[in-house]
Backbone as a ProteinNet text record, in pm:
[ID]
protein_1_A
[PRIMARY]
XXXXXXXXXXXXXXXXXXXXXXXXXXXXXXXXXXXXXXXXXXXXXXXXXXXXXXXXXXXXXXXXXXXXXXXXXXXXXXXXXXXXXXXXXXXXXXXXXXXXXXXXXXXXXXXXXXXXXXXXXXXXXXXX
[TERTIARY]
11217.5	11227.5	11106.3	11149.8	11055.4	10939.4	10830.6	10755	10858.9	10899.4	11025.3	11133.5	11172.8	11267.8	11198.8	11066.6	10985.8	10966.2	11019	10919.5	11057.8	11176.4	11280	11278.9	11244.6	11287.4	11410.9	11479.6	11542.6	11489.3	11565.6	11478.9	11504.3	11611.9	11630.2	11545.5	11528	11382.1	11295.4	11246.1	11097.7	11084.2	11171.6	11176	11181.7	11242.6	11171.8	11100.2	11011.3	10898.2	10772.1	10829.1	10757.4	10752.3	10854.3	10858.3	10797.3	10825.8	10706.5	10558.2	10499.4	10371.8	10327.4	10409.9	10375.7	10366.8	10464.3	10446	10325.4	10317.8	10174	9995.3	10045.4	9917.2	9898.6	10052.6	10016.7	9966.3	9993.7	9952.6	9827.6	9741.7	9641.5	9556.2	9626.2	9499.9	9514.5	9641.4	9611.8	9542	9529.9	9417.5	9284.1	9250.9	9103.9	9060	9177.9	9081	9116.9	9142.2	9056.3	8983.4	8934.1	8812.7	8663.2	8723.2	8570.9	8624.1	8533.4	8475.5	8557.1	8617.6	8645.3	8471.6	8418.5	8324.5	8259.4	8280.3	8248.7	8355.9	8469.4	8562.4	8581.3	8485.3	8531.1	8505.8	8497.3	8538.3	8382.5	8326.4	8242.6	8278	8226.2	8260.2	8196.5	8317.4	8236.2	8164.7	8048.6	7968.4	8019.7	8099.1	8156	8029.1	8041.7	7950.3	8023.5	7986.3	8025.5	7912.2	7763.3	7671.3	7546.7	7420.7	7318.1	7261.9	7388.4	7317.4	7331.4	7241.2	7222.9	7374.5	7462.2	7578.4	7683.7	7675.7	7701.2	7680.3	7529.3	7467.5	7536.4	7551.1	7616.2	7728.6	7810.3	7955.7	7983.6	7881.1	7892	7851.6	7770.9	7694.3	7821	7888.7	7989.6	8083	8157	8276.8	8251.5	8100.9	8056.4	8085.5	8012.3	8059.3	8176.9	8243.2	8451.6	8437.4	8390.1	8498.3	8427.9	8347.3	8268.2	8358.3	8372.9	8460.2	8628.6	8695.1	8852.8	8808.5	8714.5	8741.2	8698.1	8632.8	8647.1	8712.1	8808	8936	9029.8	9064.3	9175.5	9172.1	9015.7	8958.3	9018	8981.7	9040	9210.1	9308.6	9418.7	9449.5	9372.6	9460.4	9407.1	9278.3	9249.1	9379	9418.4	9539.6	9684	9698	9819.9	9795.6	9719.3	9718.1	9714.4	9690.5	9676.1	9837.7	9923.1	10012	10062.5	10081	10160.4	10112.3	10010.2	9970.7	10044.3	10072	10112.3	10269.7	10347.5	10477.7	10502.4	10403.3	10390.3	10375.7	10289.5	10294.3	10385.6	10462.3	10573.4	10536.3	10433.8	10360.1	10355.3	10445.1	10455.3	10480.4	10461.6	10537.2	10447.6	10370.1	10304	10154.5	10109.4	9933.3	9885.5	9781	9663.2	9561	9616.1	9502.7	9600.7	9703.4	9744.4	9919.9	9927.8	9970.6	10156.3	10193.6	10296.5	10386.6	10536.1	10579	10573.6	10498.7	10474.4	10632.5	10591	10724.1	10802	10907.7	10968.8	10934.9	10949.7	10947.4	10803.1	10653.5	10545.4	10515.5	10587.1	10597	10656.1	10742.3	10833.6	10719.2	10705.9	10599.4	10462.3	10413.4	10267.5	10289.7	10362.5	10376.6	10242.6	10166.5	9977.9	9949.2	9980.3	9972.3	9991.2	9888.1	9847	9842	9817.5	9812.4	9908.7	9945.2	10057.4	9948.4	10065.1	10024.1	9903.3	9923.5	9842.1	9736	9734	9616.8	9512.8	9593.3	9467.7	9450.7	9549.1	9478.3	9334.7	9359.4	9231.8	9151.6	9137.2	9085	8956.5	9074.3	9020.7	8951.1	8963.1	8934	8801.4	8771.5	8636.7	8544.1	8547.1	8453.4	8429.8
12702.2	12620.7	12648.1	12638.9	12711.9	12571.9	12576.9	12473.1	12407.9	12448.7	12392.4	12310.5	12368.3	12259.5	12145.2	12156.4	12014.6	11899.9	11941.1	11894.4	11758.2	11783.7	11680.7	11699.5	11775.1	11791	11893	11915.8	12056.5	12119.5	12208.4	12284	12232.3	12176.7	12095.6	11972.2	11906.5	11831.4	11874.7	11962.9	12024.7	12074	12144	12253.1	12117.4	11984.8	11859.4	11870.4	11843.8	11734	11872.4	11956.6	12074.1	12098.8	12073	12028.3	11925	11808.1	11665.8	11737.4	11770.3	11821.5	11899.1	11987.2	12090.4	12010.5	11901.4	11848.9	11726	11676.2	11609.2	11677.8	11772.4	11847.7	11909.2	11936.4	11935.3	11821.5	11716.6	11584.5	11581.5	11638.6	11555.8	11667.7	11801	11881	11845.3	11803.8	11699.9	11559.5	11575.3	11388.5	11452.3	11551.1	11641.5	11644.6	11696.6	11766.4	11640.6	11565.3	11420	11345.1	11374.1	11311.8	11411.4	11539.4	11654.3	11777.6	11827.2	12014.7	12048.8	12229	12269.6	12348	12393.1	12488.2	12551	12681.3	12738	12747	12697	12682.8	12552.8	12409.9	12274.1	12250.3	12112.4	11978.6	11936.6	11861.8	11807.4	11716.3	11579.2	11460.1	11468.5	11475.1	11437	11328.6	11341.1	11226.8	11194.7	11068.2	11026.7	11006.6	11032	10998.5	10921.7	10794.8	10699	10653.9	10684.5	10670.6	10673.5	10597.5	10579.9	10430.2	10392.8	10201.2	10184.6	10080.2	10033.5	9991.2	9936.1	9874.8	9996.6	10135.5	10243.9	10298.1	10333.6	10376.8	10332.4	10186.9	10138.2	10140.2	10179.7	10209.8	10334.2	10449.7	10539.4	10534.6	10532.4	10494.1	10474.4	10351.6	10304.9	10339.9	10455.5	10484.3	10675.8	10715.6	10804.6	10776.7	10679.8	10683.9	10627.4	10546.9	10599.3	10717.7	10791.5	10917.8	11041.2	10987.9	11045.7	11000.7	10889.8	10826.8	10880.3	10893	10919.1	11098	11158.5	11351.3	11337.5	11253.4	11264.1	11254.7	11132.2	11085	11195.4	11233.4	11342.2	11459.4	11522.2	11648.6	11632.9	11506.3	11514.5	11527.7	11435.7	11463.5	11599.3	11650.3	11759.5	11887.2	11843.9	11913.9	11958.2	11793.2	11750.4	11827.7	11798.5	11878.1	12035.6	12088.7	12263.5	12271.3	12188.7	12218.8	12228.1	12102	12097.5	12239.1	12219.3	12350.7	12455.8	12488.6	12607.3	12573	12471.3	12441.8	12501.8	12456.8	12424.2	12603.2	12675.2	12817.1	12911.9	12856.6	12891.3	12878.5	12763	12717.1	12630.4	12524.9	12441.3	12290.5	12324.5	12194.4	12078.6	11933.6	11881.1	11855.7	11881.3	11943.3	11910.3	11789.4	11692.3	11812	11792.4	11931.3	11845.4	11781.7	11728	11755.4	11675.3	11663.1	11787.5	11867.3	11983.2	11915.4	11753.7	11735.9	11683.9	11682.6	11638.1	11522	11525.3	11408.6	11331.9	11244.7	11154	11213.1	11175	11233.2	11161.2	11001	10874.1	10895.3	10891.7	10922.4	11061.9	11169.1	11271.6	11242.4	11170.2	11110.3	11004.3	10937.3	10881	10905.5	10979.4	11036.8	11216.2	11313.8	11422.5	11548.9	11429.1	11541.7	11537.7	11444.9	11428.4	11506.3	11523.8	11618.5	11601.6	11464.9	11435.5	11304.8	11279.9	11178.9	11058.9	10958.4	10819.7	10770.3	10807.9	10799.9	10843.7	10975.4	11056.1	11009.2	10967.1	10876.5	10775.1	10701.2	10545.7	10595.3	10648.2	10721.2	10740.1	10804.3	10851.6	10744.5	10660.6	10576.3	10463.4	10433.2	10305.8	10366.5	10498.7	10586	10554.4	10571.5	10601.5	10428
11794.5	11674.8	11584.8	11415.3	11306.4	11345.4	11309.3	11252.5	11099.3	11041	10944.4	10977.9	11098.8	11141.9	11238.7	11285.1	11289.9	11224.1	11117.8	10967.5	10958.5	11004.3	10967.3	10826.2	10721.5	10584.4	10577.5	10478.5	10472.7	10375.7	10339.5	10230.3	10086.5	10059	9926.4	9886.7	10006.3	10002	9953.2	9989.1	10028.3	9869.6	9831.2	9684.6	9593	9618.5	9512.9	9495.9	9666.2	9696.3	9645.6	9585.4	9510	9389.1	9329.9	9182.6	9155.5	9255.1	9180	9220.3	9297.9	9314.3	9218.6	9163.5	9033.9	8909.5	8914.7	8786.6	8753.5	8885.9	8926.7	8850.8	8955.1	8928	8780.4	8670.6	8562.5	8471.6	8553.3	8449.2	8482	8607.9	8648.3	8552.8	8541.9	8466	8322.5	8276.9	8153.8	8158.4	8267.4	8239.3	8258.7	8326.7	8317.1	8189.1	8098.5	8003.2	7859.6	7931.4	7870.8	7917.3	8050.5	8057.8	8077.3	8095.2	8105.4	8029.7	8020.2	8032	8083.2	8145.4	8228.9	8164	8277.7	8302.2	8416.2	8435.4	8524.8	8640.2	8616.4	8709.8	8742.4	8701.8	8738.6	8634.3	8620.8	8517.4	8507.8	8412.9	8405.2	8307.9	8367.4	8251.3	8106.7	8010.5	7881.8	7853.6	7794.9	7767.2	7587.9	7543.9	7452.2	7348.6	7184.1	7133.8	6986.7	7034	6892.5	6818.2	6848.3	6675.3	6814.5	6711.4	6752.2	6778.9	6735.9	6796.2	6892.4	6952.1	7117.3	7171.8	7088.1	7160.9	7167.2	7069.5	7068.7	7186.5	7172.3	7317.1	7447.9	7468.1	7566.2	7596	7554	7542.8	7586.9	7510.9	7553.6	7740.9	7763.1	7904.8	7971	7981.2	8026.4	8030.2	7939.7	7967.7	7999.2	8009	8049.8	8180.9	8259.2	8428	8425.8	8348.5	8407.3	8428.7	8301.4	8320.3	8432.3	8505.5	8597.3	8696.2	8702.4	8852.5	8831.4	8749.9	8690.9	8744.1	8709.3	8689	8868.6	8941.2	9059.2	9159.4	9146.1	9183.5	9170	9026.9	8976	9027.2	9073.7	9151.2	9274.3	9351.1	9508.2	9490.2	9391.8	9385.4	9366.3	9261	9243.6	9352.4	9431.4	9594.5	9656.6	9693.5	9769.4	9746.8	9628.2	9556.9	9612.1	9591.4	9556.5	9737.8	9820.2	9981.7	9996.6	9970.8	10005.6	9938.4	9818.8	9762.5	9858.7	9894.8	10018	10128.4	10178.3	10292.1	10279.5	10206.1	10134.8	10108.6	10058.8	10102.6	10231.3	10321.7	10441.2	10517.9	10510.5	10586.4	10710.7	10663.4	10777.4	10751.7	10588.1	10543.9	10624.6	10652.4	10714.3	10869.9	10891.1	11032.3	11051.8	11096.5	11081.3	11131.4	11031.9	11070.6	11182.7	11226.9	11312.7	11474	11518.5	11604.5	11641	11517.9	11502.9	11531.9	11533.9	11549	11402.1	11420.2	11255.5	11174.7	11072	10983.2	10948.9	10952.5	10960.7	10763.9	10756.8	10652.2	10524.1	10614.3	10502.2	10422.4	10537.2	10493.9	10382	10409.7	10260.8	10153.3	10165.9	10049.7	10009.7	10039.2	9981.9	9917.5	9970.9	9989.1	9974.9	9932.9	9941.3	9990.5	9933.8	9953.6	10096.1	10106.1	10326.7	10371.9	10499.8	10553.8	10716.9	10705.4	10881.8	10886.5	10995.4	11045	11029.3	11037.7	11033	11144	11277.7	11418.6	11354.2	11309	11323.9	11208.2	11116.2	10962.1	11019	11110.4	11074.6	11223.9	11302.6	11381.6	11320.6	11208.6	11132.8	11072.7	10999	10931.8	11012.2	11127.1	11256.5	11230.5	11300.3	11325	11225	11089.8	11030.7	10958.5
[MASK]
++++++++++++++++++++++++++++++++++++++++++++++++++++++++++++++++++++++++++++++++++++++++++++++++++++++++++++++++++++++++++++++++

């Protein structure tokens, strides 16, 4: 048996649950390049500039670290995204990189970037 037919997906699934990931990851590089730079190969938050007054100043400040916290968040998503799409390429989709058994179906449908089974995150998560 493939690691594919572990997975409890078929392939009409999978070629969705690939189209929403592609179209994901295009929104998320459209929400990048409203909140940073691309440079050098990553994102760097734009620092907003609305004048030189103190309440100016402060505004800026403030929605400078949003957009520090939003291009960081959006970085790990769109991490997530481009793994799976590798995965979804390899043909391992479907398959916890931790405990090497099949991710439940419901949990990809839900969560498509998932990577490890339910057991193995909430382990995960108990630990740290």
């Amino acid at each position: 048996m493939t690691k594919q037919e572990h997975n409890h997906l078929d392939q009409e699934t999978i070629e969705k649950i690939k189209k929403d990931l592609e179209e994901r990851k295009q929104q998320i590089l459209d929400d990048l390049q409203d909140v940073g730079e691309k440079q050098g190969g990553e994102y760097k938050a734009k620092l907003p500039e609305y004048g030189d007054k103190p309440d100016e100043n402060a505004q800026e400040i403030s929605d400078y670290s949003t957009n520090i916290a939003t291009e960081s968040v959006l970085e790990k998503n769109l991490r997530d995204i481009n793994n799976a799409l590798e995965r979804i390429e390899k043909g391992t989709y479907g398959i916890c990189k931790y405990c090497g058994q099949p991710i439940n179906s419901k949990r990809l449908l839900a969560r498509p970037a998932a990577s490890a089974c339910v057991e193995c995150k909430t382990k995960l998560q108990q630990s740290s």
